[in-house]
PDB file of C-alpha atoms in Angstrom:
ATOM      1  CA  MET A   1       0.000   0.000   0.000  1.00  0.00           C
ATOM      2  CA  LYS A   2       1.370   3.412  -0.982  1.00  0.00           C
ATOM      3  CA  GLU A   3       1.744   5.920   1.792  1.00  0.00           C
ATOM      4  CA  THR A   4       0.351   9.350   0.983  1.00  0.00           C
ATOM      5  CA  LEU A   5       2.300  12.197   2.528  1.00  0.00           C
ATOM      6  CA  TYR A   6       0.476  15.419   3.302  1.00  0.00           C
ATOM      7  CA  SER A   7       2.366  18.645   3.740  1.00  0.00           C
ATOM      8  CA  LYS A   8       2.114  22.198   2.456  1.00  0.00           C
ATOM      9  CA  ILE A   9       3.068  24.655   5.163  1.00  0.00           C
ATOM     10  CA  SER A  10       1.379  23.139   8.231  1.00  0.00           C
ATOM     11  CA  THR A  11       3.674  20.172   8.835  1.00  0.00           C
ATOM     12  CA  PRO A  12       7.259  19.490   7.829  1.00  0.00           C
ATOM     13  CA  ILE A  13       7.915  17.011   5.036  1.00  0.00           C
ATOM     14  CA  LEU A  14      11.258  15.907   6.474  1.00  0.00           C
ATOM     15  CA  SER A  15      13.000  16.097   9.841  1.00  0.00           C
ATOM     16  CA  VAL A  16      16.109  18.253  10.338  1.00  0.00           C
ATOM     17  CA  VAL A  17      18.463  15.304   9.788  1.00  0.00           C
ATOM     18  CA  ASP A  18      16.574  14.030   6.734  1.00  0.00           C
ATOM     19  CA  THR A  19      16.303  17.564   5.320  1.00  0.00           C
ATOM     20  CA  PHE A  20      20.071  18.010   5.582  1.00  0.00           C
ATOM     21  CA  GLU A  21      20.677  14.756   3.706  1.00  0.00           C
ATOM     22  CA  PHE A  22      17.980  15.544   1.127  1.00  0.00           C
ATOM     23  CA  THR A  23      19.313  19.037   0.365  1.00  0.00           C
ATOM     24  CA  LYS A  24      22.854  17.690   0.036  1.00  0.00           C
ATOM     25  CA  ASN A  25      21.703  14.995  -2.435  1.00  0.00           C
ATOM     26  CA  LEU A  26      19.451  17.477  -4.243  1.00  0.00           C
ATOM     27  CA  ASP A  27      22.389  19.825  -4.811  1.00  0.00           C
ATOM     28  CA  VAL A  28      24.434  16.981  -6.340  1.00  0.00           C
ATOM     29  CA  ALA A  29      21.524  15.965  -8.594  1.00  0.00           C
ATOM     30  CA  LEU A  30      20.882  19.531  -9.748  1.00  0.00           C
ATOM     31  CA  ARG A  31      24.568  20.065 -10.516  1.00  0.00           C
ATOM     32  CA  SER A  32      24.533  16.928 -12.651  1.00  0.00           C
ATOM     33  CA  VAL A  33      21.469  18.168 -14.620  1.00  0.00           C
ATOM     34  CA  ASP A  34      20.446  14.504 -14.770  1.00  0.00           C
ATOM     35  CA  ILE A  35      16.759  13.724 -14.278  1.00  0.00           C
ATOM     36  CA  LYS A  36      17.536  10.153 -13.156  1.00  0.00           C
ATOM     37  CA  LYS A  37      19.693  11.461 -10.316  1.00  0.00           C
ATOM     38  CA  LEU A  38      16.994  13.955  -9.406  1.00  0.00           C
ATOM     39  CA  LYS A  39      14.411  11.174  -9.167  1.00  0.00           C
ATOM     40  CA  GLU A  40      16.828   9.050  -7.108  1.00  0.00           C
ATOM     41  CA  THR A  41      17.159  11.928  -4.639  1.00  0.00           C
ATOM     42  CA  PHE A  42      13.430  11.875  -3.944  1.00  0.00           C
ATOM     43  CA  GLU A  43      13.467   8.081  -3.822  1.00  0.00           C
ATOM     44  CA  LYS A  44      16.304   8.038  -1.235  1.00  0.00           C
ATOM     45  CA  SER A  45      14.268  10.355   0.972  1.00  0.00           C
ATOM     46  CA  SER A  46      11.069   8.288   0.517  1.00  0.00           C
ATOM     47  CA  LEU A  47       9.330  11.224  -1.159  1.00  0.00           C
ATOM     48  CA  LEU A  48       8.248   9.678  -4.457  1.00  0.00           C
ATOM     49  CA  ASN A  49       4.648   9.488  -3.200  1.00  0.00           C
ATOM     50  CA  HIS A  50       4.586  13.135  -2.139  1.00  0.00           C
ATOM     51  CA  PRO A  51       1.912  15.005  -4.142  1.00  0.00           C
ATOM     52  CA  GLU A  52       4.361  17.653  -5.437  1.00  0.00           C
ATOM     53  CA  VAL A  53       7.074  15.285  -6.685  1.00  0.00           C
ATOM     54  CA  GLU A  54       5.482  14.292 -10.002  1.00  0.00           C
ATOM     55  CA  ASP A  55       5.163  17.934 -11.103  1.00  0.00           C
ATOM     56  CA  PHE A  56       8.637  18.747  -9.781  1.00  0.00           C
ATOM     57  CA  LEU A  57      10.183  15.888 -11.775  1.00  0.00           C
ATOM     58  CA  LEU A  58       8.189  16.817 -14.884  1.00  0.00           C
ATOM     59  CA  GLN A  59       9.492  20.369 -14.771  1.00  0.00           C
ATOM     60  CA  GLY A  60      12.958  18.972 -14.057  1.00  0.00           C
ATOM     61  CA  SER A  61      12.843  16.832 -17.181  1.00  0.00           C
ATOM     62  CA  ILE A  62      11.873  19.917 -19.203  1.00  0.00           C
ATOM     63  CA  THR A  63      14.617  22.015 -17.586  1.00  0.00           C
ATOM     64  CA  PHE A  64      17.274  19.317 -18.101  1.00  0.00           C
ATOM     65  CA  LYS A  65      16.137  18.305 -21.602  1.00  0.00           C
ATOM     66  CA  ARG A  66      18.779  20.322 -23.453  1.00  0.00           C
ATOM     67  CA  PHE A  67      21.558  18.756 -21.378  1.00  0.00           C
ATOM     68  CA  ASN A  68      20.342  15.202 -21.904  1.00  0.00           C
ATOM     69  CA  ASN A  69      19.728  15.341 -25.654  1.00  0.00           C
ATOM     70  CA  LEU A  70      21.801  12.397 -26.908  1.00  0.00           C
ATOM     71  CA  ASP A  71      21.695  13.668 -30.508  1.00  0.00           C
ATOM     72  CA  GLU A  72      23.467  16.931 -29.631  1.00  0.00           C
ATOM     73  CA  LYS A  73      26.236  15.484 -27.409  1.00  0.00           C
ATOM     74  CA  ILE A  74      26.391  18.229 -24.789  1.00  0.00           C
ATOM     75  CA  GLU A  75      29.552  18.743 -22.764  1.00  0.00           C
ATOM     76  CA  LEU A  76      29.051  20.413 -19.383  1.00  0.00           C
ATOM     77  CA  LEU A  77      31.797  22.930 -18.727  1.00  0.00           C
ATOM     78  CA  SER A  78      30.761  24.260 -15.335  1.00  0.00           C
ATOM     79  CA  VAL A  79      27.878  24.541 -12.930  1.00  0.00           C
ATOM     80  CA  GLU A  80      27.936  27.496 -10.575  1.00  0.00           C
ATOM     81  CA  ASP A  81      25.402  27.911  -7.798  1.00  0.00           C
ATOM     82  CA  ILE A  82      24.375  31.276  -6.447  1.00  0.00           C
ATOM     83  CA  ASN A  83      21.978  32.475  -3.817  1.00  0.00           C
ATOM     84  CA  THR A  84      19.556  34.853  -5.442  1.00  0.00           C
ATOM     85  CA  LYS A  85      16.115  36.311  -4.828  1.00  0.00           C
ATOM     86  CA  CYS A  86      12.753  35.231  -6.164  1.00  0.00           C
ATOM     87  CA  SER A  87      11.063  37.943  -8.217  1.00  0.00           C
ATOM     88  CA  ALA A  88       7.527  36.542  -8.287  1.00  0.00           C
ATOM     89  CA  CYS A  89       5.730  33.911  -6.174  1.00  0.00           C
ATOM     90  CA  SER A  90       7.956  34.256  -3.108  1.00  0.00           C
ATOM     91  CA  LEU A  91       9.011  37.842  -3.761  1.00  0.00           C
ATOM     92  CA  GLY A  92      12.332  38.617  -2.103  1.00  0.00           C
ATOM     93  CA  LYS A  93      12.871  35.113  -0.712  1.00  0.00           C
ATOM     94  CA  THR A  94      16.349  33.670  -1.144  1.00  0.00           C
ATOM     95  CA  VAL A  95      16.393  30.838  -3.679  1.00  0.00           C
ATOM     96  CA  ARG A  96      19.228  28.713  -5.048  1.00  0.00           C
ATOM     97  CA  ALA A  97      20.061  29.232  -8.719  1.00  0.00           C
ATOM     98  CA  TYR A  98      22.355  27.114 -10.865  1.00  0.00           C
ATOM     99  CA  HIS A  99      24.161  28.677 -13.834  1.00  0.00           C
ATOM    100  CA  VAL A 100      25.276  26.022 -16.318  1.00  0.00           C
ATOM    101  CA  LYS A 101      27.886  26.588 -19.032  1.00  0.00           C
ATOM    102  CA  TYR A 102      28.018  23.968 -21.760  1.00  0.00           C
ATOM    103  CA  LYS A 103      28.945  23.405 -25.353  1.00  0.00           C
ATOM    104  CA  LYS A 104      27.700  21.204 -28.112  1.00  0.00           C
ATOM    105  CA  GLN A 105      30.397  18.907 -29.415  1.00  0.00           C
ATOM    106  CA  GLY A 106      31.154  19.485 -33.055  1.00  0.00           C
ATOM    107  CA  VAL A 107      32.841  21.863 -35.423  1.00  0.00           C
ATOM    108  CA  PHE A 108      32.089  25.133 -33.617  1.00  0.00           C
ATOM    109  CA  SER A 109      33.352  25.907 -30.153  1.00  0.00           C
ATOM    110  CA  VAL A 110      30.476  28.038 -28.920  1.00  0.00           C
ATOM    111  CA  VAL A 111      29.871  28.137 -25.164  1.00  0.00           C
ATOM    112  CA  TYR A 112      26.210  28.368 -24.155  1.00  0.00           C
ATOM    113  CA  SER A 113      24.741  29.087 -20.761  1.00  0.00           C
ATOM    114  CA  SER A 114      21.470  28.403 -19.056  1.00  0.00           C
ATOM    115  CA  SER A 115      20.130  28.895 -15.551  1.00  0.00           C
ATOM    116  CA  PHE A 116      17.461  27.446 -13.320  1.00  0.00           C
ATOM    117  CA  ALA A 117      16.523  27.870  -9.670  1.00  0.00           C
ATOM    118  CA  ILE A 118      14.775  26.032  -6.864  1.00  0.00           C
ATOM    119  CA  ASN A 119      12.854  27.325  -3.891  1.00  0.00           C
ATOM    120  CA  LEU A 120      13.122  25.275  -0.714  1.00  0.00           C
ATOM    121  CA  ASP A 121      10.898  26.264   2.184  1.00  0.00           C
ATOM    122  CA  LEU A 122      12.998  25.472   5.245  1.00  0.00           C
ATOM    123  CA  ILE A 123      11.838  26.345   8.733  1.00  0.00           C
ATOM    124  CA  ASN A 124      14.136  25.565  11.653  1.00  0.00           C
ATOM    125  CA  GLY A 125      16.047  23.149   9.424  1.00  0.00           C
ATOM    126  CA  GLU A 126      12.971  21.166   8.399  1.00  0.00           C
ATOM    127  CA  LEU A 127      11.707  20.948   4.819  1.00  0.00           C
ATOM    128  CA  TYR A 128       8.160  22.245   4.393  1.00  0.00           C
ATOM    129  CA  ASP A 129       7.969  22.685   0.635  1.00  0.00           C
ATOM    130  CA  PHE A 130      10.019  22.540  -2.565  1.00  0.00           C
ATOM    131  CA  ALA A 131       9.452  24.003  -6.011  1.00  0.00           C
ATOM    132  CA  TRP A 132      11.175  25.339  -9.087  1.00  0.00           C
ATOM    133  CA  CYS A 133      11.612  29.091  -9.110  1.00  0.00           C
ATOM    134  CA  ASN A 134      10.770  30.371 -12.570  1.00  0.00           C
ATOM    135  CA  PHE A 135      11.469  34.063 -12.051  1.00  0.00           C
ATOM    136  CA  TYR A 136      14.535  35.146 -10.121  1.00  0.00           C
ATOM    137  CA  LEU A 137      17.269  37.756 -10.237  1.00  0.00           C
ATOM    138  CA  ASN A 138      20.296  36.849 -12.352  1.00  0.00           C
ATOM    139  CA  LYS A 139      23.872  37.303 -11.156  1.00  0.00           C
ATOM    140  CA  GLU A 140      24.180  40.856 -12.511  1.00  0.00           C
ATOM    141  CA  GLU A 141      20.840  41.914 -11.022  1.00  0.00           C
ATOM    142  CA  MET A 142      21.880  40.459  -7.658  1.00  0.00           C
ATOM    143  CA  SER A 143      25.128  42.434  -7.650  1.00  0.00           C
ATOM    144  CA  GLN A 144      23.118  45.631  -8.262  1.00  0.00           C
ATOM    145  CA  PHE A 145      20.577  44.592  -5.627  1.00  0.00           C
ATOM    146  CA  THR A 146      23.245  44.052  -2.952  1.00  0.00           C
ATOM    147  CA  ARG A 147      24.721  47.528  -3.605  1.00  0.00           C
ATOM    148  CA  ILE A 148      21.454  49.196  -2.577  1.00  0.00           C
TER     149      ILE A 148
END
């Protein structure tokens, strides 16, 4: 029998210890831009039955699609993480963004970049919610923001 986990603000999804392990594994998975590793992260934390996971993984597969296109043979050059601010749903909240530099193997040596961000709702070290952040300040905007 599948266990249904209920969360959303009122109760934590994971304990402090489990949240620490989850966020560490999540960071590794996001840096790899590999949807299989992302799914394994939720599986390790027994969260596959959580109501938000299916949508989170679906958006992850869309976000990671360009990096996992076998026809294009993408080479990851670097993945830099930055703390930034959400500019929409959680206005002003600190979110974690990942800036990926990559190139397509072939004749031209063009370096591309792409970014994505996640919003983890942590209260006293416990995970209450997780989501993709679709509108956040980029690195240049953050440097201007911190000067104010």
